GROMACS .gro file of C-alpha atoms in nm:
model
  409
    1PRO     CA    1   5.247   4.185  -2.214
    2GLY     CA    2   4.981   4.018  -2.420
    3ARG     CA    3   5.187   3.702  -2.476
    4ARG     CA    4   5.064   3.363  -2.366
    5ARG     CA    5   5.254   3.215  -2.073
    6VAL     CA    6   5.461   2.919  -2.189
    7ARG     CA    7   5.431   2.592  -1.999
    8SER     CA    8   5.759   2.425  -1.907
    9PRO     CA    9   5.816   2.202  -2.209
   10LEU     CA   10   5.961   1.903  -2.025
   11THR     CA   11   5.706   1.876  -1.745
   12GLY     CA   12   5.641   1.507  -1.683
   13LEU     CA   13   5.988   1.398  -1.798
   14ARG     CA   14   6.203   1.215  -1.543
   15VAL     CA   15   6.584   1.224  -1.554
   16LEU     CA   16   6.819   1.012  -1.344
   17ASP     CA   17   7.150   1.186  -1.281
   18LEU     CA   18   7.427   0.935  -1.208
   19GLY     CA   19   7.698   1.189  -1.275
   20THR     CA   20   7.963   1.345  -1.060
   21ARG     CA   21   8.168   1.661  -1.100
   22ILE     CA   22   8.020   1.873  -1.381
   23ALA     CA   23   7.950   1.737  -1.733
   24ALA     CA   24   7.671   1.484  -1.672
   25PRO     CA   25   7.510   1.674  -1.382
   26PHE     CA   26   7.510   1.991  -1.594
   27CYS     CA   27   7.329   1.807  -1.874
   28ALA     CA   28   7.069   1.682  -1.627
   29GLY     CA   29   7.040   2.028  -1.474
   30LEU     CA   30   6.968   2.189  -1.809
   31LEU     CA   31   6.685   1.941  -1.865
   32GLY     CA   32   6.562   2.016  -1.514
   33GLU     CA   33   6.554   2.388  -1.579
   34MET     CA   34   6.325   2.318  -1.874
   35GLY     CA   35   6.080   2.137  -1.649
   36ALA     CA   36   6.206   1.779  -1.610
   37GLU     CA   37   6.213   1.609  -1.272
   38VAL     CA   38   6.577   1.529  -1.195
   39ILE     CA   39   6.668   1.262  -0.941
   40LYS     CA   40   7.036   1.247  -0.853
   41VAL     CA   41   7.170   0.910  -0.741
   42GLU     CA   42   7.472   0.951  -0.513
   43GLN     CA   43   7.704   0.724  -0.321
   44PRO     CA   44   7.607   0.698   0.049
   45GLY     CA   45   7.846   0.872   0.284
   46GLY     CA   46   8.020   1.110   0.047
   47GLY     CA   47   7.801   1.187  -0.250
   48ASP     CA   48   7.901   1.395  -0.548
   49PHE     CA   49   8.265   1.506  -0.561
   50MET     CA   50   8.145   1.865  -0.603
   51ARG     CA   51   8.014   1.870  -0.247
   52GLY     CA   52   8.375   1.882  -0.130
   53ILE     CA   53   8.509   2.162  -0.353
   54GLY     CA   54   8.526   2.522  -0.226
   55PRO     CA   55   8.468   2.799  -0.175
   56PHE     CA   56   8.273   2.708   0.136
   57VAL     CA   57   8.028   2.895   0.358
   58PRO     CA   58   7.884   2.804   0.698
   59ALA     CA   59   7.531   2.673   0.735
   60ALA     CA   60   7.267   2.945   0.767
   61ASP     CA   61   7.157   2.810   1.106
   62ASP     CA   62   7.516   2.832   1.234
   63PRO     CA   63   7.671   3.140   1.068
   64HIS     CA   64   7.968   3.135   1.303
   65GLY     CA   65   8.042   2.768   1.244
   66GLN     CA   66   8.304   2.604   1.028
   67PRO     CA   67   8.258   2.686   0.655
   68SER     CA   68   8.166   2.349   0.509
   69HIS     CA   69   7.896   2.402   0.247
   70SER     CA   70   8.030   2.420  -0.109
   71LEU     CA   71   7.912   2.710  -0.323
   72PHE     CA   72   8.026   2.512  -0.628
   73TRP     CA   73   7.780   2.241  -0.528
   74ALA     CA   74   7.514   2.502  -0.449
   75VAL     CA   75   7.513   2.601  -0.818
   76GLU     CA   76   7.580   2.269  -0.992
   77GLY     CA   77   7.358   2.061  -0.763
   78ARG     CA   78   7.051   2.281  -0.776
   79GLY     CA   79   6.715   2.179  -0.921
   80ARG     CA   80   6.722   1.809  -0.833
   81LYS     CA   81   6.644   1.554  -0.566
   82SER     CA   82   6.916   1.355  -0.393
   83VAL     CA   83   6.885   0.980  -0.341
   84THR     CA   84   7.167   0.770  -0.197
   85ILE     CA   85   7.214   0.419  -0.338
   86ASP     CA   86   7.533   0.216  -0.334
   87LEU     CA   87   7.557   0.107  -0.696
   88ARG     CA   88   7.855  -0.114  -0.618
   89ARG     CA   89   7.626  -0.354  -0.436
   90GLU     CA   90   7.383  -0.596  -0.593
   91ALA     CA   91   7.087  -0.472  -0.391
   92GLY     CA   92   7.166  -0.113  -0.497
   93GLN     CA   93   7.189  -0.214  -0.860
   94ALA     CA   94   6.851  -0.384  -0.839
   95LEU     CA   95   6.700  -0.069  -0.688
   96PHE     CA   96   6.848   0.144  -0.965
   97ARG     CA   97   6.710  -0.082  -1.239
   98ARG     CA   98   6.365  -0.037  -1.088
   99LEU     CA   99   6.412   0.341  -1.072
  100ALA     CA  100   6.531   0.349  -1.433
  101ALA     CA  101   6.212   0.174  -1.542
  102SER     CA  102   6.021   0.484  -1.430
  103ALA     CA  103   6.255   0.730  -1.602
  104ASP     CA  104   6.299   0.874  -1.951
  105VAL     CA  105   6.666   0.977  -1.945
  106VAL     CA  106   6.973   0.850  -1.760
  107VAL     CA  107   7.286   1.066  -1.757
  108GLU     CA  108   7.627   0.937  -1.642
  109ASN     CA  109   7.996   1.019  -1.672
  110PHE     CA  110   8.178   0.723  -1.523
  111ARG     CA  111   8.479   0.574  -1.693
  112PRO     CA  112   8.369   0.341  -1.976
  113GLY     CA  113   8.290  -0.009  -1.855
  114THR     CA  114   8.184   0.097  -1.506
  115LEU     CA  115   7.809   0.062  -1.561
  116GLU     CA  116   7.866  -0.269  -1.738
  117ARG     CA  117   8.044  -0.401  -1.427
  118TRP     CA  118   7.754  -0.283  -1.215
  119HIS     CA  119   7.495  -0.443  -1.445
  120ILE     CA  120   7.316  -0.112  -1.506
  121ALA     CA  121   7.448  -0.041  -1.858
  122PRO     CA  122   7.208   0.027  -2.147
  123ALA     CA  123   7.179  -0.346  -2.223
  124ASP     CA  124   7.053  -0.403  -1.867
  125LEU     CA  125   6.788  -0.130  -1.874
  126ASP     CA  126   6.459  -0.054  -2.050
  127PRO     CA  127   6.525   0.010  -2.422
  128ARG     CA  128   6.290   0.312  -2.407
  129LEU     CA  129   6.553   0.501  -2.205
  130VAL     CA  130   6.764   0.774  -2.356
  131MET     CA  131   7.108   0.705  -2.210
  132VAL     CA  132   7.362   0.988  -2.206
  133ARG     CA  133   7.718   0.864  -2.154
  134ILE     CA  134   7.990   1.127  -2.112
  135SER     CA  135   8.354   1.032  -2.065
  136ALA     CA  136   8.696   1.181  -2.127
  137TYR     CA  137   8.767   0.999  -2.455
  138GLY     CA  138   8.439   0.826  -2.548
  139GLN     CA  139   8.305   0.474  -2.504
  140ASP     CA  140   8.532   0.314  -2.765
  141GLY     CA  141   8.864   0.368  -2.938
  142PRO     CA  142   9.219   0.303  -2.811
  143LEU     CA  143   9.201   0.579  -2.545
  144ALA     CA  144   8.855   0.496  -2.410
  145GLY     CA  145   8.984   0.354  -2.082
  146ARG     CA  146   9.198   0.654  -1.993
  147PRO     CA  147   9.094   0.877  -1.704
  148GLY     CA  148   9.046   1.241  -1.788
  149LEU     CA  149   8.897   1.571  -1.680
  150ASP     CA  150   8.838   1.913  -1.833
  151ARG     CA  151   9.209   1.993  -1.856
  152THR     CA  152   9.276   1.680  -2.061
  153GLY     CA  153   8.966   1.759  -2.266
  154ILE     CA  154   9.088   2.102  -2.374
  155ALA     CA  155   9.437   1.961  -2.438
  156HIS     CA  156   9.336   1.658  -2.647
  157GLY     CA  157   9.054   1.856  -2.808
  158GLY     CA  158   9.288   2.121  -2.948
  159LEU     CA  159   9.148   2.419  -2.758
  160LEU     CA  160   9.438   2.454  -2.515
  161HIS     CA  161   9.683   2.493  -2.804
  162LEU     CA  162   9.492   2.801  -2.921
  163THR     CA  163   9.439   2.976  -2.589
  164GLY     CA  164   9.687   3.234  -2.464
  165HIS     CA  165   9.940   3.474  -2.612
  166PRO     CA  166  10.181   3.382  -2.894
  167ASP     CA  167  10.489   3.431  -2.675
  168GLY     CA  168  10.353   3.243  -2.373
  169PRO     CA  169  10.239   2.894  -2.275
  170PRO     CA  170   9.886   2.766  -2.341
  171VAL     CA  171   9.634   2.897  -2.087
  172ARG     CA  172   9.317   2.723  -1.974
  173VAL     CA  173   8.980   2.889  -2.015
  174GLY     CA  174   8.860   3.043  -1.688
  175VAL     CA  175   8.593   2.776  -1.631
  176THR     CA  176   8.577   2.400  -1.691
  177ILE     CA  177   8.465   2.460  -2.045
  178THR     CA  178   8.463   2.108  -2.193
  179ASP     CA  179   8.239   1.985  -1.911
  180TYR     CA  180   7.989   2.260  -1.976
  181LEU     CA  181   8.008   2.223  -2.353
  182ALA     CA  182   7.967   1.845  -2.336
  183GLY     CA  183   7.673   1.882  -2.097
  184THR     CA  184   7.506   2.133  -2.327
  185PHE     CA  185   7.561   1.926  -2.642
  186CYS     CA  186   7.424   1.619  -2.464
  187ALA     CA  187   7.110   1.797  -2.340
  188HIS     CA  188   7.046   1.893  -2.703
  189ALA     CA  189   7.107   1.534  -2.820
  190ALA     CA  190   6.884   1.391  -2.546
  191LEU     CA  191   6.596   1.609  -2.659
  192ALA     CA  192   6.647   1.497  -3.019
  193ALA     CA  193   6.641   1.132  -2.905
  194LEU     CA  194   6.327   1.190  -2.700
  195TYR     CA  195   6.159   1.349  -3.001
  196ALA     CA  196   6.250   1.049  -3.215
  197ARG     CA  197   6.119   0.815  -2.948
  198ASP     CA  198   5.792   0.992  -2.867
  199ALA     CA  199   5.688   1.226  -3.147
  200ARG     CA  200   5.773   0.971  -3.414
  201ARG     CA  201   5.653   0.687  -3.190
  202LEU     CA  202   5.957   0.471  -3.250
  203GLY     CA  203   5.927   0.325  -2.903
  204GLU     CA  204   6.301   0.299  -2.847
  205GLY     CA  205   6.543   0.538  -2.687
  206ALA     CA  206   6.907   0.589  -2.777
  207VAL     CA  207   7.256   0.577  -2.632
  208ILE     CA  208   7.447   0.905  -2.664
  209ASP     CA  209   7.825   0.873  -2.657
  210ALA     CA  210   8.004   1.202  -2.584
  211SER     CA  211   8.368   1.273  -2.502
  212LEU     CA  212   8.504   1.580  -2.327
  213TYR     CA  213   8.770   1.631  -2.592
  214GLY     CA  214   8.504   1.602  -2.863
  215ALA     CA  215   8.320   1.902  -2.719
  216ALA     CA  216   8.633   2.115  -2.763
  217LEU     CA  217   8.702   1.967  -3.106
  218ARG     CA  218   8.355   2.066  -3.229
  219VAL     CA  219   8.413   2.437  -3.161
  220LEU     CA  220   8.755   2.474  -3.330
  221GLU     CA  221   8.608   2.682  -3.615
  222TRP     CA  222   8.822   2.665  -3.931
  223THR     CA  223   9.124   2.505  -3.761
  224LEU     CA  224   9.098   2.157  -3.914
  225PRO     CA  225   9.010   2.236  -4.278
  226ALA     CA  226   9.287   2.498  -4.283
  227TYR     CA  227   9.535   2.226  -4.198
  228ASP     CA  228   9.374   1.976  -4.434
  229LEU     CA  229   9.372   2.205  -4.737
  230LEU     CA  230   9.644   2.460  -4.664
  231GLY     CA  231   9.880   2.286  -4.423
  232THR     CA  232   9.824   2.571  -4.178
  233VAL     CA  233   9.867   2.492  -3.810
  234ARG     CA  234   9.665   2.754  -3.624
  235GLN     CA  235   9.853   2.916  -3.337
  236ARG     CA  236   9.775   3.128  -3.032
  237GLN     CA  237   9.702   3.492  -3.108
  238GLY     CA  238   9.608   3.632  -2.768
  239ASN     CA  239   9.336   3.894  -2.781
  240ARG     CA  240   9.428   4.022  -3.127
  241LEU     CA  241   9.371   3.848  -3.460
  242ASP     CA  242   9.596   3.831  -3.763
  243ASN     CA  243   9.305   3.886  -4.000
  244SER     CA  244   9.120   4.167  -3.817
  245ALA     CA  245   9.208   4.502  -3.664
  246PRO     CA  246   9.144   4.696  -3.453
  247LEU     CA  247   9.034   4.433  -3.202
  248ASP     CA  248   9.159   4.386  -2.847
  249ASN     CA  249   9.080   4.409  -2.478
  250TYR     CA  250   9.221   4.756  -2.422
  251ALA     CA  251   9.341   4.872  -2.080
  252SER     CA  252   9.154   5.178  -1.953
  253ALA     CA  253   9.275   5.456  -1.722
  254ASP     CA  254   9.090   5.305  -1.424
  255GLY     CA  255   9.253   4.962  -1.451
  256ARG     CA  256   8.970   4.789  -1.637
  257PHE     CA  257   8.980   4.614  -1.974
  258VAL     CA  258   8.740   4.716  -2.248
  259CYS     CA  259   8.676   4.496  -2.551
  260ILE     CA  260   8.635   4.703  -2.867
  261VAL     CA  261   8.557   4.550  -3.206
  262GLY     CA  262   8.633   4.792  -3.490
  263ALA     CA  263   8.762   4.570  -3.770
  264GLY     CA  264   8.488   4.597  -4.033
  265ASP     CA  265   8.468   4.902  -4.257
  266ALA     CA  266   8.154   5.042  -4.092
  267ASN     CA  267   8.272   4.975  -3.737
  268PHE     CA  268   8.614   5.120  -3.808
  269GLY     CA  269   8.462   5.444  -3.929
  270ARG     CA  270   8.241   5.461  -3.622
  271LEU     CA  271   8.535   5.395  -3.393
  272CYS     CA  272   8.734   5.671  -3.557
  273ALA     CA  273   8.442   5.905  -3.485
  274ALA     CA  274   8.428   5.789  -3.124
  275MET     CA  275   8.800   5.865  -3.087
  276ASP     CA  276   8.770   6.200  -3.271
  277ARG     CA  277   9.016   6.064  -3.525
  278ALA     CA  278   8.811   6.079  -3.846
  279GLU     CA  279   9.131   6.134  -4.047
  280LEU     CA  280   9.231   5.771  -3.988
  281THR     CA  281   8.968   5.652  -4.235
  282ALA     CA  282   9.161   5.828  -4.514
  283ASP     CA  283   9.495   5.676  -4.414
  284PRO     CA  284   9.602   5.424  -4.686
  285ARG     CA  285   9.729   5.188  -4.415
  286PHE     CA  286   9.374   5.153  -4.282
  287SER     CA  287   9.168   5.187  -4.600
  288SER     CA  288   9.037   4.828  -4.610
  289LEU     CA  289   8.999   4.522  -4.390
  290ALA     CA  290   9.308   4.364  -4.548
  291ALA     CA  291   9.511   4.683  -4.508
  292ARG     CA  292   9.408   4.720  -4.144
  293ALA     CA  293   9.502   4.358  -4.078
  294ALA     CA  294   9.843   4.413  -4.242
  295HIS     CA  295   9.902   4.713  -4.014
  296GLY     CA  296   9.720   4.563  -3.717
  297HIS     CA  297   9.990   4.630  -3.461
  298GLU     CA  298  10.008   5.000  -3.544
  299LEU     CA  299   9.632   5.038  -3.544
  300ASN     CA  300   9.577   4.848  -3.221
  301GLU     CA  301   9.842   5.061  -3.052
  302LEU     CA  302   9.661   5.377  -3.164
  303VAL     CA  303   9.338   5.254  -3.008
  304ALA     CA  304   9.522   5.134  -2.697
  305GLY     CA  305   9.672   5.479  -2.648
  306TRP     CA  306   9.328   5.640  -2.675
  307ALA     CA  307   9.169   5.393  -2.431
  308ALA     CA  308   9.450   5.431  -2.179
  309GLY     CA  309   9.358   5.795  -2.130
  310LEU     CA  310   8.995   5.731  -2.036
  311PRO     CA  311   8.814   5.537  -1.762
  312ALA     CA  312   8.602   5.244  -1.877
  313PRO     CA  313   8.268   5.413  -1.790
  314GLU     CA  314   8.362   5.689  -2.038
  315ILE     CA  315   8.494   5.462  -2.314
  316GLU     CA  316   8.173   5.260  -2.336
  317PRO     CA  317   7.930   5.549  -2.404
  318ARG     CA  318   8.171   5.708  -2.650
  319CYS     CA  319   8.168   5.385  -2.849
  320VAL     CA  320   7.799   5.309  -2.803
  321SER     CA  321   7.691   5.648  -2.937
  322PRO     CA  322   7.813   5.576  -3.295
  323ALA     CA  323   7.723   5.201  -3.257
  324VAL     CA  324   8.069   5.048  -3.207
  325PRO     CA  325   8.053   4.700  -3.044
  326VAL     CA  326   8.203   4.746  -2.697
  327ALA     CA  327   8.191   4.581  -2.354
  328THR     CA  328   8.392   4.609  -2.036
  329ALA     CA  329   8.526   4.281  -1.899
  330TYR     CA  330   8.285   4.210  -1.614
  331SER     CA  331   8.365   4.073  -1.270
  332ALA     CA  332   8.109   3.915  -1.040
  333ALA     CA  333   8.060   4.252  -0.867
  334ASP     CA  334   7.961   4.413  -1.197
  335PHE     CA  335   7.673   4.170  -1.252
  336PHE     CA  336   7.515   4.261  -0.920
  337ALA     CA  337   7.527   4.633  -1.005
  338ASP     CA  338   7.423   4.613  -1.371
  339PRO     CA  339   7.072   4.747  -1.448
  340HIS     CA  340   7.049   4.546  -1.772
  341VAL     CA  341   7.120   4.221  -1.584
  342ALA     CA  342   6.851   4.319  -1.333
  343ALA     CA  343   6.599   4.407  -1.604
  344ARG     CA  344   6.659   4.077  -1.783
  345GLY     CA  345   6.627   3.871  -1.466
  346ASP     CA  346   6.969   3.716  -1.522
  347LEU     CA  347   7.015   3.659  -1.148
  348VAL     CA  348   6.766   3.464  -0.938
  349GLU     CA  349   6.749   3.405  -0.565
  350VAL     CA  350   6.787   3.036  -0.487
  351ASP     CA  351   6.680   2.913  -0.143
  352ASP     CA  352   6.963   2.678  -0.053
  353PRO     CA  353   6.863   2.427   0.218
  354VAL     CA  354   7.197   2.469   0.397
  355ALA     CA  355   7.331   2.818   0.327
  356GLY     CA  356   6.996   2.993   0.288
  357PRO     CA  357   6.897   3.239   0.012
  358MET     CA  358   7.168   3.329  -0.237
  359ARG     CA  359   7.172   3.491  -0.577
  360GLN     CA  360   7.286   3.273  -0.865
  361GLN     CA  361   7.278   3.283  -1.243
  362ALA     CA  362   6.926   3.229  -1.377
  363PRO     CA  363   6.824   2.937  -1.599
  364TYR     CA  364   6.922   3.001  -1.960
  365PRO     CA  365   6.785   3.052  -2.221
  366ARG     CA  366   6.431   3.170  -2.155
  367PHE     CA  367   6.094   3.124  -2.321
  368VAL     CA  368   5.915   3.446  -2.420
  369GLY     CA  369   5.630   3.509  -2.183
  370GLN     CA  370   5.785   3.303  -1.904
  371PRO     CA  371   6.031   3.482  -1.676
  372PRO     CA  372   6.320   3.279  -1.535
  373VAL     CA  373   6.214   3.068  -1.237
  374ALA     CA  374   6.459   3.007  -0.954
  375PRO     CA  375   6.548   2.637  -0.930
  376ALA     CA  376   6.520   2.452  -0.601
  377GLY     CA  377   6.836   2.469  -0.394
  378ALA     CA  378   7.099   2.196  -0.418
  379PRO     CA  379   6.978   1.916  -0.189
  380ARG     CA  380   7.145   1.774   0.117
  381LEU     CA  381   7.299   1.432   0.057
  382GLY     CA  382   7.020   1.175   0.047
  383GLU     CA  383   6.756   1.433   0.134
  384HIS     CA  384   6.493   1.270  -0.086
  385THR     CA  385   6.591   0.902  -0.061
  386ASP     CA  386   6.292   0.781   0.139
  387ASP     CA  387   6.038   0.993  -0.049
  388VAL     CA  388   6.157   0.883  -0.394
  389LEU     CA  389   6.189   0.513  -0.312
  390ARG     CA  390   5.858   0.516  -0.132
  391ASP     CA  391   5.668   0.704  -0.402
  392LEU     CA  392   5.823   0.552  -0.714
  393LEU     CA  393   5.904   0.199  -0.599
  394GLY     CA  394   5.644   0.154  -0.325
  395LEU     CA  395   5.903   0.057  -0.061
  396GLU     CA  396   5.770   0.039   0.291
  397GLU     CA  397   5.938   0.188   0.597
  398ARG     CA  398   6.065  -0.148   0.719
  399HIS     CA  399   6.226  -0.218   0.380
  400LEU     CA  400   6.390   0.126   0.374
  401ARG     CA  401   6.515   0.078   0.727
  402ARG     CA  402   6.669  -0.259   0.642
  403LEU     CA  403   6.839  -0.121   0.330
  404ARG     CA  404   6.983   0.161   0.536
  405GLU     CA  405   7.105  -0.076   0.806
  406ASP     CA  406   7.272  -0.287   0.536
  407GLY     CA  407   7.453   0.022   0.397
  408VAL     CA  408   7.274   0.013   0.061
  409LEU     CA  409   7.120   0.357   0.117
   0.00000   0.00000   0.00000
């Protein structure tokens, strides 16, 4: 109340999304959720690979039909227009070059060299464009030509080595994390390049070269300098840490897992109060952060025993009362029932053109004074082809019809 409503900061910006799967489309989608117009260019006939990945639901107008609409696509394809152009054909490449002349940003994640073969690489396009190029290993270097996906990104980027329990194999993160990280980093870089181009009036765009493995590498914390200076090879530690205790995802009596962070002096004292074990603060084994780390197994087992006797809905308020950081590991069902999520507007209803209204995660982050706005639903394949080519390139109906008959659209 009382705050000025914020205008979408990227209104008037046009982004061409040439990507498939997740990384490049996610980058474009983030820009779209900040106000940019996003036009997705897809291959006629099949379109983005994500359209074919489940889980699937039937179309809203045929609820008893065969489930064929991807919910993965419904989330990752939202907030953009779909145009089909065969970029493998000369006529399609010419159309794309004309489209690019009207755009500010182009985002792609083909294997390096692909756009060069199609004559739509940065050297073939307007130098004012900001070109975001995401690939598994980057645009140059001895591994540049290798294929790769998120799993190779977390492996080559060092994250897979650190994920899991010490006595078990490496475990992937629950989502395709390097794709999302790379997309996020690239949206940030694209905005910096646009600022340099427009606010500083340099007149030229930039080419952004991002690898999937590089996104994982960037978030490895102290892993590399510890090896460089100490010769330490960081290993998997599971949910506990060698240098902090108590800290774990503790099993509760109702089969949930509750994350409790009580390692610091203040938090440890508060946790002891929450457990009605104030005497633990006077125990020499737990008198300092270093002492607690040295006796971490004993201390974590004490907390685990306490948590095992209580249901998660009782553990949380006991910890919250003295200000201990705590959170129950949420499932999808928990989000839909959580009053804080509802109050924050973290879920929005998206009107999908195939499946109908569905609740999805809201755009993130938000601008104060501007509540999250539901993006447009993920488009049908080629849904906006005629409108975009007619409005932006001035193509007439006969020209569109001929291009479609020739298989270019």
